Amino acid sequence: MEYITVWQEGAEEFVERKSRFIGSCKPVSTEEEALDFIAQLKTKYWDASHNVYAYILREGGVQRFSDDGEPQGTAGIPVIDTLKKAGVTDVVVVATRYFGGILLGGGGLIRAYSHTASLALEAAQKVRMKECLLAQVSCGYENFGRVQTLVPEYGGVVEDTEFLEQVSLRFHLEPERLEELSRRLADATAGRAALEQRGTGYFPFPLE
């Protein structure tokens, strides 16, 4: 299983006919986290004309948006539509506007808020989250060098190494790579490396 989200909190802005638009984006996993971020931005930009928002969550398939005083259909919908077109989830975007005195019209607002959301997503960097296996391999010190080389060679990302009576490497990797890695570890260590699965978790991968 996999899904697309953003890697980090990010923000970007631009000016359209004297109105300043600021797009802020953050990865979230619950509605509470999304609402907290929206509240923070409303406090930060307390003097803005509008703080439009939208978020999409995997949990419960929640999708919500707000025009925050802009004409209906010209702000929140363009923002959430941008998220849908990007295929992202577990994401919240706040599109802040400081009115510059020149009316943009319905079409102008739709384009401006869509662009604001796109800039926010770009700043937060889209990533693909894949469900990976959490694993551990333990070996004697005489085999550590070979094991340390093989794990990343077969797609494992080492998260921790523990040096006790034996060396233990904790890592994650895509499920389809496990069998191949297991076979190579057995060959390289004459069966002296013990490979153990420890569950699953989601980890980021670059978009192809």
Coordinates of N, CA and C in Angstrom, one line a residue:
M1 N 0.8 -1.2 0.0 CA 0.0 0.0 0.0 C 0.9 1.2 0.0
E2 N 0.4 2.3 -0.6 CA 1.1 3.5 -0.7 C 0.2 4.7 -0.9
Y3 N 0.7 5.9 -0.6 CA -0.1 7.1 -0.8 C 0.9 8.3 -1.0
I4 N 0.3 9.4 -1.5 CA 1.2 10.6 -1.7 C 0.8 11.6 -0.7
T5 N 1.8 12.2 -0.1 CA 1.5 13.3 0.8 C 2.7 14.3 0.7
V6 N 2.9 15.2 1.7 CA 4.0 16.1 1.6 C 5.1 15.7 2.7
W7 N 6.3 16.1 2.4 CA 7.4 15.7 3.3 C 7.5 16.6 4.5
Q8 N 7.2 17.9 4.4 CA 7.5 18.8 5.5 C 6.6 20.0 5.4
E9 N 6.6 20.9 6.4 CA 5.9 22.1 6.4 C 6.6 23.1 5.4
G10 N 5.8 23.8 4.6 CA 6.4 24.7 3.6 C 5.4 25.8 3.3
A11 N 6.0 26.9 2.8 CA 5.1 28.1 2.5 C 5.8 28.9 1.4
E12 N 4.9 29.5 0.6 CA 5.4 30.3 -0.6 C 4.3 31.4 -0.8
E13 N 4.7 32.5 -1.4 CA 3.7 33.6 -1.7 C 3.9 34.2 -3.0
F14 N 2.9 35.0 -3.4 CA 3.0 35.8 -4.7 C 2.0 36.9 -4.6
V15 N 2.1 37.9 -5.5 CA 1.2 39.0 -5.5 C 0.5 39.0 -6.8
E16 N -0.8 39.2 -6.7 CA -1.7 39.2 -7.9 C -2.5 40.5 -7.8
R17 N -2.3 41.4 -8.7 CA -3.0 42.7 -8.7 C -3.1 43.3 -7.3
K18 N -2.0 43.4 -6.7 CA -1.8 44.1 -5.4 C -2.3 43.3 -4.2
S19 N -3.0 42.1 -4.5 CA -3.3 41.3 -3.4 C -2.2 40.3 -3.1
R20 N -1.8 40.1 -1.8 CA -0.7 39.2 -1.4 C -1.3 37.9 -1.0
F21 N -0.9 36.8 -1.7 CA -1.4 35.5 -1.4 C -0.2 34.7 -0.8
I22 N -0.5 34.0 0.4 CA 0.5 33.2 1.0 C -0.1 31.8 1.2
G23 N 0.6 30.8 0.6 CA 0.2 29.4 0.7 C 1.1 28.7 1.7
S24 N 0.4 28.1 2.7 CA 1.1 27.3 3.8 C 0.6 25.9 3.8
C25 N 1.5 24.9 3.9 CA 1.1 23.5 3.7 C 1.9 22.7 4.8
K26 N 1.2 21.7 5.3 CA 1.8 20.8 6.3 C 1.3 19.4 6.2
P27 N 2.1 18.4 6.4 CA 1.6 17.0 6.5 C 0.9 16.8 7.9
V28 N -0.2 16.2 7.9 CA -1.0 15.9 9.1 C -1.6 14.5 9.0
S29 N -1.9 13.9 10.1 CA -2.5 12.6 10.1 C -3.9 12.5 10.7
T30 N -4.3 13.6 11.4 CA -5.6 13.6 12.1 C -6.2 15.0 11.8
E31 N -7.6 15.0 12.0 CA -8.3 16.3 11.9 C -7.8 17.3 12.9
E32 N -7.5 16.8 14.1 CA -7.1 17.7 15.2 C -5.8 18.4 14.8
E33 N -4.9 17.7 14.2 CA -3.6 18.3 13.7 C -3.9 19.3 12.6
A34 N -4.8 19.0 11.7 CA -5.2 20.0 10.6 C -5.8 21.3 11.2
L35 N -6.7 21.1 12.2 CA -7.3 22.3 12.8 C -6.3 23.1 13.6
D36 N -5.4 22.4 14.3 CA -4.4 23.1 15.0 C -3.5 24.0 14.1
F37 N -3.2 23.5 12.9 CA -2.3 24.2 12.0 C -3.1 25.4 11.5
I38 N -4.4 25.2 11.1 CA -5.2 26.3 10.7 C -5.3 27.4 11.7
A39 N -5.5 27.0 13.0 CA -5.6 28.0 14.1 C -4.3 28.8 14.2
Q40 N -3.2 28.1 14.1 CA -1.9 28.7 14.2 C -1.7 29.8 13.1
L41 N -2.1 29.4 11.9 CA -2.0 30.4 10.7 C -2.9 31.5 10.9
K42 N -4.1 31.3 11.4 CA -5.1 32.4 11.6 C -4.6 33.4 12.7
T43 N -3.8 32.8 13.7 CA -3.2 33.7 14.7 C -2.0 34.4 14.1
K44 N -1.2 33.8 13.3 CA 0.0 34.4 12.7 C -0.5 35.5 11.7
Y45 N -1.5 35.2 10.9 CA -1.9 36.2 9.9 C -3.3 36.8 10.4
W46 N -3.3 37.2 11.6 CA -4.6 37.7 12.2 C -5.2 38.9 11.4
D47 N -4.3 39.7 10.8 CA -4.7 40.9 10.1 C -5.0 40.7 8.6
A48 N -5.0 39.4 8.2 CA -5.2 39.1 6.8 C -6.7 39.3 6.4
S49 N -7.0 39.5 5.2 CA -8.4 39.6 4.7 C -9.1 38.3 4.8
H50 N -8.4 37.2 4.5 CA -9.0 35.9 4.5 C -7.9 34.8 4.8
N51 N -8.3 33.8 5.5 CA -7.4 32.6 5.7 C -8.3 31.4 5.2
V52 N -8.2 31.2 4.0 CA -8.9 30.0 3.3 C -8.2 28.8 3.6
Y53 N -8.9 27.6 3.8 CA -8.2 26.4 4.0 C -8.9 25.2 3.4
A54 N -8.1 24.1 3.3 CA -8.6 22.8 2.9 C -7.7 21.7 3.4
Y55 N -8.3 20.6 3.7 CA -7.5 19.4 4.1 C -8.2 18.1 3.6
I56 N -7.3 17.2 3.4 CA -7.7 15.8 3.0 C -7.0 14.8 3.9
L57 N -7.7 13.9 4.5 CA -7.1 12.9 5.4 C -7.4 11.5 4.9
R58 N -6.5 10.6 5.2 CA -6.8 9.2 4.9 C -7.7 8.6 5.9
E59 N -7.6 9.0 7.2 CA -8.4 8.5 8.2 C -9.9 9.0 8.1
G60 N -10.8 8.1 7.8 CA -12.2 8.4 7.6 C -12.5 9.0 6.3
G61 N -11.5 9.2 5.4 CA -11.7 9.8 4.1 C -12.2 11.3 4.2
V62 N -11.8 12.0 5.3 CA -12.2 13.3 5.6 C -11.7 14.3 4.5
Q63 N -12.6 15.2 4.0 CA -12.3 16.3 3.1 C -13.1 17.5 3.5
R64 N -12.3 18.6 3.9 CA -13.1 19.8 4.3 C -12.4 21.0 3.8
F65 N -13.2 22.1 3.6 CA -12.6 23.3 3.1 C -13.5 24.5 3.6
S66 N -12.9 25.7 3.6 CA -13.6 26.9 4.0 C -13.2 28.1 3.0
D67 N -14.2 28.9 2.6 CA -14.0 30.1 1.8 C -13.5 31.2 2.7
D68 N -13.8 31.2 4.0 CA -13.4 32.2 5.0 C -13.8 33.6 4.5
G69 N -15.0 33.7 4.0 CA -15.6 35.0 3.7 C -15.4 35.4 2.2
E70 N -14.7 34.7 1.4 CA -14.6 34.9 0.0 C -15.9 34.4 -0.6
P71 N -16.3 35.0 -1.8 CA -17.5 34.5 -2.5 C -17.5 33.0 -2.6
Q72 N -18.7 32.4 -2.4 CA -18.8 30.9 -2.4 C -18.3 30.3 -3.7
G73 N -17.4 29.3 -3.5 CA -16.9 28.5 -4.7 C -15.7 29.1 -5.3
T74 N -15.2 30.3 -4.8 CA -14.0 30.9 -5.4 C -12.7 30.7 -4.6
A75 N -12.8 30.0 -3.5 CA -11.5 30.0 -2.7 C -11.3 28.5 -2.1
G76 N -12.2 28.1 -1.2 CA -11.9 26.8 -0.6 C -12.0 25.6 -1.7
I77 N -12.9 25.7 -2.6 CA -13.1 24.7 -3.6 C -11.8 24.6 -4.5
P78 N -11.3 25.7 -5.0 CA -10.1 25.7 -5.8 C -8.9 25.1 -5.1
V79 N -8.8 25.4 -3.8 CA -7.7 24.9 -3.0 C -7.9 23.3 -2.8
I80 N -9.0 22.9 -2.4 CA -9.2 21.4 -2.3 C -9.1 20.7 -3.6
D81 N -9.6 21.3 -4.7 CA -9.5 20.7 -6.0 C -8.0 20.5 -6.4
T82 N -7.2 21.5 -6.0 CA -5.7 21.4 -6.3 C -5.1 20.2 -5.6
L83 N -5.5 20.0 -4.3 CA -5.0 18.9 -3.6 C -5.5 17.6 -4.2
K84 N -6.7 17.5 -4.7 CA -7.2 16.3 -5.3 C -6.5 16.0 -6.6
K85 N -6.3 17.0 -7.4 CA -5.6 16.8 -8.7 C -4.2 16.4 -8.5
A86 N -3.6 16.8 -7.4 CA -2.2 16.4 -7.1 C -2.1 15.0 -6.5
G87 N -3.3 14.5 -6.1 CA -3.4 13.1 -5.6 C -2.8 13.0 -4.2
V88 N -2.8 14.1 -3.4 CA -2.2 14.0 -2.1 C -3.3 13.8 -1.0
T89 N -2.9 13.2 0.1 CA -3.7 13.0 1.3 C -2.9 13.2 2.5
D90 N -3.6 13.3 3.7 CA -2.9 13.7 5.0 C -2.2 15.0 4.8
V91 N -2.9 16.0 4.2 CA -2.3 17.3 3.9 C -3.3 18.4 4.2
V92 N -2.8 19.5 4.8 CA -3.6 20.7 5.0 C -2.9 21.9 4.4
V93 N -3.7 22.7 3.7 CA -3.2 23.9 3.1 C -4.1 25.1 3.6
V94 N -3.4 26.2 4.0 CA -4.0 27.4 4.3 C -3.6 28.5 3.3
A95 N -4.5 29.1 2.6 CA -4.3 30.1 1.6 C -4.7 31.5 2.2
T96 N -3.7 32.3 2.5 CA -3.9 33.6 3.2 C -3.9 34.7 2.1
R97 N -4.9 35.6 2.3 CA -4.9 36.7 1.3 C -5.0 38.1 2.1
Y98 N -4.1 38.9 1.6 CA -4.2 40.3 2.0 C -4.7 41.1 0.9
F99 N -5.9 41.6 1.0 CA -6.6 42.3 -0.1 C -5.8 43.6 -0.5
G100 N -5.6 43.8 -1.8 CA -4.8 44.9 -2.3 C -5.6 46.0 -2.8
G101 N -6.9 45.9 -2.7 CA -7.8 47.0 -3.2 C -8.3 46.9 -4.6
I102 N -7.9 45.9 -5.3 CA -8.4 45.7 -6.7 C -9.1 44.3 -6.7
L103 N -10.4 44.4 -7.1 CA -11.2 43.1 -7.2 C -10.7 42.2 -8.3
L104 N -10.6 40.9 -8.0 CA -10.1 40.0 -9.0 C -11.2 39.3 -9.8
G105 N -12.4 39.4 -9.3 CA -13.5 38.7 -10.0 C -13.5 37.2 -9.6
G106 N -14.6 36.5 -9.9 CA -14.7 35.1 -9.6 C -13.6 34.3 -10.2
G107 N -13.4 34.4 -11.5 CA -12.4 33.6 -12.2 C -11.0 34.0 -11.7
G108 N -10.8 35.2 -11.5 CA -9.5 35.6 -11.0 C -9.2 35.0 -9.6
L109 N -10.2 35.0 -8.7 CA -10.0 34.4 -7.4 C -9.7 32.9 -7.5
I110 N -10.5 32.2 -8.3 CA -10.3 30.8 -8.5 C -8.8 30.5 -9.0
R111 N -8.4 31.2 -9.9 CA -7.0 31.0 -10.4 C -6.0 31.4 -9.4
A112 N -6.2 32.4 -8.6 CA -5.2 32.9 -7.6 C -5.2 31.8 -6.5
Y113 N -6.3 31.4 -6.0 CA -6.3 30.4 -4.9 C -5.8 29.0 -5.3
S114 N -6.0 28.6 -6.6 CA -5.5 27.4 -7.1 C -3.9 27.5 -7.2
H115 N -3.5 28.7 -7.6 CA -2.0 28.9 -7.7 C -1.4 28.9 -6.3
T116 N -2.0 29.5 -5.4 CA -1.5 29.5 -4.0 C -1.4 28.1 -3.5
A117 N -2.4 27.3 -3.7 CA -2.3 25.9 -3.2 C -1.2 25.1 -3.9
S118 N -1.0 25.4 -5.2 CA 0.1 24.7 -5.9 C 1.4 25.1 -5.4
L119 N 1.6 26.4 -5.1 CA 2.9 26.8 -4.6 C 3.2 26.2 -3.2
A120 N 2.1 26.1 -2.4 CA 2.3 25.6 -1.1 C 2.7 24.1 -1.1
L121 N 2.1 23.3 -2.0 CA 2.4 21.9 -2.2 C 3.9 21.8 -2.7
E122 N 4.3 22.6 -3.6 CA 5.6 22.6 -4.1 C 6.6 22.9 -3.0
A123 N 6.3 23.9 -2.1 CA 7.2 24.2 -1.0 C 7.3 23.1 0.0
A124 N 6.2 22.4 0.2 CA 6.2 21.3 1.2 C 6.8 20.0 0.6
Q125 N 7.0 19.9 -0.7 CA 7.6 18.7 -1.4 C 6.8 17.4 -1.3
K126 N 6.2 17.1 -2.3 CA 5.4 15.9 -2.4 C 6.3 14.6 -2.4
V127 N 5.8 13.6 -1.6 CA 6.5 12.4 -1.5 C 5.5 11.2 -1.6
R128 N 6.1 10.1 -2.0 CA 5.2 8.8 -2.0 C 5.6 8.0 -0.7
M129 N 4.6 7.8 0.1 CA 4.7 7.0 1.3 C 4.4 5.5 1.0
K130 N 5.4 4.6 1.2 CA 5.2 3.2 1.0 C 5.2 2.4 2.3
E131 N 4.4 1.4 2.4 CA 4.4 0.5 3.5 C 5.6 -0.4 3.4
C132 N 6.5 -0.3 4.4 CA 7.8 -1.1 4.3 C 7.8 -2.1 5.5
L133 N 8.7 -3.1 5.4 CA 8.9 -4.0 6.5 C 10.0 -3.4 7.4
L134 N 9.8 -3.5 8.7 CA 10.8 -3.2 9.7 C 11.5 -4.5 10.0
A135 N 12.8 -4.5 9.9 CA 13.6 -5.7 10.1 C 14.9 -5.5 10.9
Q136 N 15.5 -6.6 11.3 CA 16.7 -6.5 12.0 C 17.6 -7.7 11.6
V137 N 18.9 -7.4 11.4 CA 19.8 -8.5 11.1 C 20.9 -8.5 12.1
S138 N 21.2 -9.6 12.7 CA 22.3 -9.7 13.7 C 23.3 -10.7 13.2
C139 N 24.6 -10.3 13.5 CA 25.7 -11.1 13.0 C 26.9 -10.9 13.9
G140 N 27.9 -11.8 13.7 CA 29.2 -11.6 14.4 C 30.0 -10.5 13.8
Y141 N 30.9 -10.0 14.6 CA 31.7 -8.9 14.1 C 32.5 -9.2 12.8
E142 N 32.8 -10.5 12.6 CA 33.6 -10.9 11.4 C 32.7 -10.7 10.2
N143 N 31.4 -10.7 10.3 CA 30.5 -10.6 9.1 C 29.9 -9.2 9.0
F144 N 30.2 -8.3 9.9 CA 29.6 -7.0 10.0 C 29.8 -6.2 8.7
G145 N 31.0 -6.2 8.2 CA 31.3 -5.4 7.0 C 30.5 -5.8 5.8
R146 N 30.4 -7.1 5.6 CA 29.6 -7.6 4.4 C 28.1 -7.3 4.6
V147 N 27.6 -7.5 5.8 CA 26.2 -7.2 6.1 C 25.9 -5.8 5.9
Q148 N 26.8 -4.9 6.5 CA 26.6 -3.5 6.4 C 26.5 -3.0 4.9
T149 N 27.2 -3.7 4.0 CA 27.2 -3.3 2.6 C 26.0 -3.9 1.9
L150 N 25.6 -5.1 2.3 CA 24.5 -5.8 1.5 C 23.1 -5.1 1.8
V151 N 22.9 -4.7 3.1 CA 21.5 -4.2 3.4 C 21.1 -3.0 2.6
P152 N 22.0 -2.0 2.4 CA 21.6 -0.9 1.5 C 21.6 -1.2 0.1
E153 N 22.5 -2.2 -0.3 CA 22.6 -2.6 -1.7 C 21.3 -3.2 -2.2
Y154 N 20.5 -3.8 -1.2 CA 19.2 -4.4 -1.6 C 18.0 -3.6 -1.1
G155 N 18.3 -2.3 -1.0 CA 17.2 -1.3 -0.7 C 16.9 -1.1 0.8
G156 N 17.6 -1.7 1.7 CA 17.4 -1.4 3.1 C 17.9 -0.1 3.6
V157 N 17.2 0.6 4.4 CA 17.6 1.9 4.9 C 17.9 1.7 6.4
V158 N 19.2 1.7 6.8 CA 19.5 1.4 8.2 C 19.2 2.6 9.1
E159 N 18.5 2.3 10.2 CA 18.1 3.3 11.1 C 18.9 3.3 12.4
D160 N 19.4 2.1 12.7 CA 20.2 2.0 14.0 C 21.1 0.8 14.0
T161 N 22.3 1.0 14.6 CA 23.2 -0.1 14.7 C 23.6 -0.3 16.1
E162 N 23.6 -1.5 16.6 CA 23.9 -1.8 18.0 C 25.0 -2.7 18.1
F163 N 26.1 -2.4 18.9 CA 27.3 -3.2 19.0 C 27.3 -3.8 20.4
L164 N 26.9 -5.1 20.5 CA 27.0 -5.8 21.8 C 27.8 -7.0 21.6
E165 N 27.4 -8.2 22.1 CA 28.1 -9.4 21.8 C 28.1 -9.7 20.3
Q166 N 27.0 -9.3 19.6 CA 26.8 -9.3 18.2 C 26.5 -7.9 17.7
V167 N 26.6 -7.7 16.4 CA 26.2 -6.4 15.9 C 24.7 -6.6 15.3
S168 N 23.9 -5.7 15.6 CA 22.5 -5.7 15.1 C 22.2 -4.4 14.3
L169 N 21.7 -4.6 13.1 CA 21.3 -3.5 12.3 C 19.8 -3.5 12.2
R170 N 19.2 -2.4 12.5 CA 17.7 -2.2 12.3 C 17.5 -1.4 11.1
F171 N 16.6 -1.8 10.3 CA 16.4 -1.1 9.0 C 15.0 -1.4 8.5
H172 N 14.6 -0.6 7.4 CA 13.3 -0.9 6.7 C 13.6 -1.0 5.3
L173 N 12.7 -1.8 4.6 CA 12.9 -2.0 3.2 C 11.5 -2.4 2.6
E174 N 11.4 -2.2 1.3 CA 10.2 -2.6 0.6 C 10.0 -4.2 0.7
P175 N 8.8 -4.6 0.9 CA 8.5 -6.0 1.1 C 9.1 -6.9 0.0
E176 N 9.0 -6.5 -1.2 CA 9.4 -7.4 -2.3 C 10.9 -7.6 -2.4
R177 N 11.7 -6.8 -1.6 CA 13.1 -7.0 -1.6 C 13.6 -7.9 -0.5
L178 N 12.7 -8.3 0.4 CA 13.2 -9.1 1.6 C 13.7 -10.5 1.2
E179 N 13.0 -11.2 0.3 CA 13.5 -12.5 0.0 C 14.9 -12.5 -0.6
E180 N 15.1 -11.6 -1.5 CA 16.4 -11.5 -2.2 C 17.5 -11.1 -1.2
L181 N 17.2 -10.2 -0.3 CA 18.2 -9.8 0.7 C 18.5 -11.0 1.6
S182 N 17.5 -11.7 2.0 CA 17.7 -12.8 2.9 C 18.6 -13.9 2.3
R183 N 18.3 -14.1 1.0 CA 19.2 -15.1 0.3 C 20.6 -14.7 0.2
R184 N 20.8 -13.4 -0.1 CA 22.2 -12.9 -0.3 C 22.9 -12.9 1.1
L185 N 22.2 -12.5 2.1 CA 22.8 -12.5 3.5 C 23.3 -13.9 3.9
A186 N 22.4 -14.9 3.6 CA 22.7 -16.3 3.9 C 24.0 -16.7 3.2
D187 N 24.0 -16.4 1.9 CA 25.2 -16.8 1.0 C 26.5 -16.1 1.5
A188 N 26.4 -14.8 1.8 CA 27.6 -14.0 2.2 C 28.1 -14.4 3.6
T189 N 27.3 -14.9 4.5 CA 27.7 -15.2 5.8 C 27.7 -16.6 6.2
A190 N 27.4 -17.5 5.2 CA 27.3 -18.9 5.4 C 26.2 -19.2 6.4
G191 N 25.1 -18.4 6.4 CA 24.0 -18.6 7.2 C 24.2 -18.1 8.6
R192 N 25.2 -17.3 8.9 CA 25.5 -16.8 10.2 C 24.8 -15.5 10.6
A193 N 24.1 -14.9 9.6 CA 23.3 -13.7 9.9 C 21.9 -14.0 10.1
A194 N 21.4 -13.6 11.3 CA 20.0 -13.9 11.6 C 19.1 -12.7 11.2
L195 N 18.1 -12.9 10.3 CA 17.3 -11.8 9.8 C 15.9 -12.0 10.5
E196 N 15.4 -10.9 11.0 CA 14.1 -11.0 11.8 C 13.2 -9.8 11.4
Q197 N 11.9 -10.1 11.1 CA 11.0 -9.1 10.8 C 10.4 -8.6 12.1
R198 N 10.2 -7.2 12.1 CA 9.7 -6.6 13.4 C 8.5 -5.7 13.2
G199 N 7.7 -6.0 12.1 CA 6.5 -5.2 11.9 C 6.6 -4.4 10.6
T200 N 5.7 -3.4 10.5 CA 5.7 -2.6 9.2 C 5.6 -1.1 9.6
G201 N 5.8 -0.3 8.7 CA 5.6 1.2 8.8 C 5.7 1.9 7.5
Y202 N 5.2 3.1 7.5 CA 5.3 3.9 6.2 C 6.5 4.8 6.2
F203 N 7.1 4.9 5.0 CA 8.3 5.7 4.8 C 8.3 6.4 3.5
P204 N 9.0 7.6 3.4 CA 8.9 8.4 2.2 C 9.9 7.9 1.1
F205 N 9.4 8.0 -0.1 CA 10.2 7.7 -1.3 C 10.0 8.9 -2.3
P206 N 11.0 9.2 -3.1 CA 10.8 10.3 -4.1 C 9.8 9.9 -5.1
L207 N 9.0 10.8 -5.6 CA 8.1 10.6 -6.7 C 8.9 10.3 -8.0
E208 N 8.4 9.2 -8.7 CA 9.1 8.9 -9.9 C 8.8 10.0 -11.0

